[in-house]
Amino acid sequence: MMRRALLLATLLGFMPLVAAAAQAASPTPPKEELQAELSTREISIQSNFTGIEILVYGSIDFSQTKAPDPGNYDVIAIIRAPSQPLVARRKERVAGIWVNSRGEVYPAVPGFYAALSTRPFRAITSDETLKTLGVGIVNLDFGRPATEDLREAQYRSAVIRLKQKQQLFQEDDDGVSFVGRSLFRATVALPVNVPTGRYTADVYLFRDGELIGKNLSTLEVNKAGFERTIYLLAFNQPFAYGLLAVLVAVLTGLAGWFAFRRE
Amino acid sequence: MFQVYLPIAEISVNLVLMLGLGAAVGFLSGMFGVGGGFLLTPFLMFSGIPPSIAVATGANQIVATSVSGALAQWRRNNIDFHMGALLIVGGVAGALIGVILLKMLREAGQAGLIISLTYVVLLGTVGLLMLVESIGAMRRTRAGRPASGRKPGQHNWIHRLPLKLRFPRSRLYISAIPPLVIGWVVGLLTAFLGVGGGFIMVPAMIYLLRMPTNIVIGTSIFQIIFVTAVVSVLHATFNQTLDVVLALILAAGGVMGGQFGVKAGQKLRGEHLRALLAVMVLAVAIRLLFDLVLKPAELYSISPLLAGV
């Protein structure tokens, strides 16, 4: 009895040591941490604005990848502008001419949306996760529930097509690339017609289809300087703006008259 | 390099292209002695400016060009201020209706269509009439008769209307109603199409009111300044469609181009000028008509929601 009890005590006493030894042989690595940043946090639209390219970059701290080859980790970056209500209209032939129909209202369409990733979205994680995170244009709901209706589907795909044409919707499943074991980068081109407002930049880190880290940040896109003054005046003080426009025109006319009157 | 961002249109345009467009329209208006708004607004639409912005900005640009023109006319004492004032009263009333109408159409997504259609009808009619008239004049010249086929002034039904007023500069004693109505129609067109409306007003004043031709042009330009100014302010206030940067670029081009146009115009015969203008007006009308009739490559369009649809 005594001997047995002693043995048990000895074993129990040794247990932590054994565990520690086992850990030393194959240590549980620290959890990966995602760091991400944008090349710019503020974009000013001025008279020479013709669009801008922003860089999304970051690293995976405690990356467990041994060699710089892809596979272990996937990164998805989503840049999104505030949503706005939008009307989509279809032209129909009425008495020989093409006339806009009544149209469909989409209450919340992102003014800009770009989704970039290391691999095709569906290869990275489940459809459910993609939907929850709003990854991929097909997973945007535009503020109204999607139906099976054919007309609805046509309107929806038209909205997407037109937004893509204006480069206001972008998808690139090869847009994020790894540099070495833990660094990654992606570039997003904001076209000249980008809406203003506070954008969100969400970066998600996946391993084996599982979301293991995210980094959410914001980006301000604003008109600046003269353009901002004009824009604010036109929308906040429209009457004064109108008077100003007339004054500018009258002065231009007067200047022209003075410049050429000698003849 | 020369791209300029337009704060209201929210697009980037080429500065040289827009200056050139302003100058080209200014040149034509100087050459033909017309305002040129009916060419500028469609050209802006062709170059991708949204129709409502093209209209409001076009009207604002005309303020600039007509100030230059009116000063020149004023120096030659060619303005009938009494008649002008009456036309302006009618014009402002028409402008108010036009701006509100355009606002309603914009909210219904039909502004572009109705603007284009009105242009097609108006430019088509005016262009055809001018072409027929100028070809007739050319034939007469060739046959050795004088180019002008106009008969001496006669009294017509216009002169039997009540509310008669005296217009000393025009040496007229006529009812106030026709000038008010003419002003009203022109004001409506200015607000709706971004035109000065000279191409309607000038013939109306010559043939309906029987004003002396030299005073017609000056008075028309005088009226246009005020009505386009009111239209600018109204569009800015109700529709926020006036892009002051674009207007300034177009005006700068227009004022310069106008000077050269006047010189070029002096080298051509009147009926040839009118025939040329008629062909151009018809070409714009046909182009607009094609855009309405041909099946568009993209049937769908998207636009921001302006009000409850």
Short mmCIF file of N, CA and C in Angstrom, two decimals, chain A residues 29-85:
data_model
loop_
_atom_site.label_atom_id
_atom_site.label_comp_id
_atom_site.label_asym_id
_atom_site.label_seq_id
_atom_site.Cartn_x
_atom_site.Cartn_y
_atom_site.Cartn_z
N PRO A 29 3.48 27.22 -30.34
CA PRO A 29 3.99 28.54 -30.73
C PRO A 29 3.04 29.63 -30.25
N PRO A 30 3.55 30.87 -30.07
CA PRO A 30 2.65 31.97 -29.72
C PRO A 30 1.67 32.19 -30.86
N LYS A 31 0.51 32.69 -30.52
CA LYS A 31 -0.54 32.89 -31.51
C LYS A 31 -0.10 33.93 -32.55
N GLU A 32 -0.49 33.71 -33.81
CA GLU A 32 -0.14 34.67 -34.85
C GLU A 32 -0.85 35.99 -34.59
N GLU A 33 -0.15 37.07 -34.87
CA GLU A 33 -0.78 38.38 -34.74
C GLU A 33 -0.68 39.12 -36.06
N LEU A 34 -1.83 39.70 -36.45
CA LEU A 34 -1.87 40.40 -37.73
C LEU A 34 -1.61 41.88 -37.53
N GLN A 35 -0.70 42.42 -38.27
CA GLN A 35 -0.46 43.87 -38.26
C GLN A 35 -0.73 44.37 -39.67
N ALA A 36 -1.46 45.45 -39.78
CA ALA A 36 -1.70 45.98 -41.13
C ALA A 36 -1.76 47.49 -41.08
N GLU A 37 -1.42 48.09 -42.19
CA GLU A 37 -1.41 49.55 -42.27
C GLU A 37 -1.67 49.97 -43.71
N LEU A 38 -2.12 51.21 -43.87
CA LEU A 38 -2.35 51.77 -45.21
C LEU A 38 -1.26 52.78 -45.50
N SER A 39 -0.94 52.91 -46.77
CA SER A 39 0.11 53.88 -47.14
C SER A 39 -0.33 55.29 -46.84
N THR A 40 -1.64 55.52 -46.81
CA THR A 40 -2.13 56.85 -46.48
C THR A 40 -3.44 56.73 -45.73
N ARG A 41 -3.65 57.64 -44.81
CA ARG A 41 -4.88 57.63 -44.02
C ARG A 41 -5.82 58.74 -44.46
N GLU A 42 -5.31 59.60 -45.32
CA GLU A 42 -6.10 60.75 -45.72
C GLU A 42 -5.83 61.03 -47.19
N ILE A 43 -6.90 61.11 -47.97
CA ILE A 43 -6.74 61.42 -49.38
C ILE A 43 -7.45 62.73 -49.66
N SER A 44 -6.75 63.67 -50.26
CA SER A 44 -7.35 64.97 -50.57
C SER A 44 -7.63 65.03 -52.06
N ILE A 45 -8.86 65.35 -52.39
CA ILE A 45 -9.21 65.52 -53.81
C ILE A 45 -9.06 66.99 -54.15
N GLN A 46 -8.10 67.28 -54.98
CA GLN A 46 -7.89 68.66 -55.41
C GLN A 46 -8.01 68.73 -56.92
N SER A 47 -7.78 69.92 -57.46
CA SER A 47 -8.06 70.11 -58.89
C SER A 47 -7.23 69.20 -59.78
N ASN A 48 -6.08 68.75 -59.28
CA ASN A 48 -5.24 67.88 -60.13
C ASN A 48 -5.50 66.40 -59.85
N PHE A 49 -6.58 66.10 -59.11
CA PHE A 49 -6.85 64.71 -58.74
C PHE A 49 -7.28 63.89 -59.96
N THR A 50 -6.58 62.79 -60.20
CA THR A 50 -6.98 61.92 -61.30
C THR A 50 -7.08 60.48 -60.82
N GLY A 51 -7.28 60.32 -59.52
CA GLY A 51 -7.28 58.97 -58.96
C GLY A 51 -5.99 58.76 -58.18
N ILE A 52 -5.97 57.74 -57.35
CA ILE A 52 -4.78 57.51 -56.53
C ILE A 52 -4.68 56.03 -56.21
N GLU A 53 -3.46 55.57 -56.03
CA GLU A 53 -3.25 54.18 -55.67
C GLU A 53 -2.85 54.12 -54.20
N ILE A 54 -3.54 53.30 -53.45
CA ILE A 54 -3.13 53.16 -52.05
C ILE A 54 -2.58 51.76 -51.82
N LEU A 55 -1.66 51.70 -50.88
CA LEU A 55 -1.00 50.43 -50.58
C LEU A 55 -1.50 49.93 -49.23
N VAL A 56 -1.94 48.69 -49.21
CA VAL A 56 -2.29 48.04 -47.95
C VAL A 56 -1.16 47.06 -47.67
N TYR A 57 -0.54 47.21 -46.51
CA TYR A 57 0.56 46.29 -46.23
C TYR A 57 0.49 45.86 -44.77
N GLY A 58 1.20 44.80 -44.45
CA GLY A 58 1.19 44.33 -43.07
C GLY A 58 2.04 43.11 -42.92
N SER A 59 2.00 42.58 -41.73
CA SER A 59 2.80 41.38 -41.49
C SER A 59 2.08 40.48 -40.51
N ILE A 60 2.50 39.22 -40.51
CA ILE A 60 1.97 38.26 -39.56
C ILE A 60 3.08 38.02 -38.55
N ASP A 61 2.90 38.54 -37.35
CA ASP A 61 3.89 38.28 -36.31
C ASP A 61 3.76 36.83 -35.86
N PHE A 62 4.85 36.24 -35.53
CA PHE A 62 4.91 34.83 -35.12
C PHE A 62 4.41 33.91 -36.23
N SER A 63 4.76 34.26 -37.44
CA SER A 63 4.37 33.40 -38.55
C SER A 63 5.02 32.04 -38.40
N GLN A 64 4.23 31.03 -38.66
CA GLN A 64 4.79 29.68 -38.52
C GLN A 64 5.26 29.11 -39.85
N THR A 65 5.20 29.89 -40.88
CA THR A 65 5.67 29.40 -42.16
C THR A 65 7.18 29.27 -42.10
N LYS A 66 7.66 28.11 -42.49
CA LYS A 66 9.10 27.89 -42.45
C LYS A 66 9.76 28.49 -43.69
N ALA A 67 9.15 28.24 -44.81
CA ALA A 67 9.74 28.73 -46.05
C ALA A 67 8.79 29.77 -46.67
N PRO A 68 9.33 30.68 -47.44
CA PRO A 68 8.46 31.71 -48.02
C PRO A 68 7.61 31.19 -49.17
N ASP A 69 6.84 30.19 -48.90
CA ASP A 69 5.94 29.74 -49.96
C ASP A 69 4.50 29.89 -49.46
N PRO A 70 3.62 30.14 -50.38
CA PRO A 70 2.24 30.38 -49.96
C PRO A 70 1.58 29.10 -49.50
N GLY A 71 0.48 29.21 -48.86
CA GLY A 71 -0.23 28.00 -48.47
C GLY A 71 -0.73 28.08 -47.05
N ASN A 72 0.13 28.42 -46.14
CA ASN A 72 -0.28 28.44 -44.74
C ASN A 72 -1.32 29.52 -44.45
N TYR A 73 -1.03 30.71 -44.93
CA TYR A 73 -1.88 31.85 -44.58
C TYR A 73 -2.56 32.44 -45.80
N ASP A 74 -3.73 33.00 -45.53
CA ASP A 74 -4.41 33.76 -46.57
C ASP A 74 -4.81 35.10 -45.99
N VAL A 75 -4.72 36.12 -46.82
CA VAL A 75 -5.10 37.46 -46.38
C VAL A 75 -6.18 37.99 -47.32
N ILE A 76 -7.21 38.59 -46.74
CA ILE A 76 -8.23 39.27 -47.54
C ILE A 76 -8.29 40.71 -47.06
N ALA A 77 -8.26 41.63 -48.00
CA ALA A 77 -8.36 43.06 -47.65
C ALA A 77 -9.60 43.63 -48.32
N ILE A 78 -10.40 44.35 -47.54
CA ILE A 78 -11.63 44.97 -48.06
C ILE A 78 -11.56 46.47 -47.83
N ILE A 79 -11.63 47.24 -48.90
CA ILE A 79 -11.70 48.70 -48.77
C ILE A 79 -13.11 49.09 -49.18
N ARG A 80 -13.75 49.90 -48.35
CA ARG A 80 -15.16 50.16 -48.60
C ARG A 80 -15.49 51.61 -48.25
N ALA A 81 -16.24 52.26 -49.14
CA ALA A 81 -16.70 53.62 -48.87
C ALA A 81 -18.09 53.57 -48.26
N PRO A 82 -18.53 54.65 -47.62
CA PRO A 82 -19.88 54.65 -47.06
C PRO A 82 -20.93 54.32 -48.12
N SER A 83 -22.01 53.69 -47.68
CA SER A 83 -23.07 53.30 -48.61
C SER A 83 -24.01 54.46 -48.88
N GLN A 84 -24.59 54.45 -50.07
CA GLN A 84 -25.55 55.49 -50.45
C GLN A 84 -26.72 54.84 -51.17
N PRO A 85 -27.88 55.50 -51.10
CA PRO A 85 -29.01 54.99 -51.87
C PRO A 85 -28.79 55.26 -53.36
#
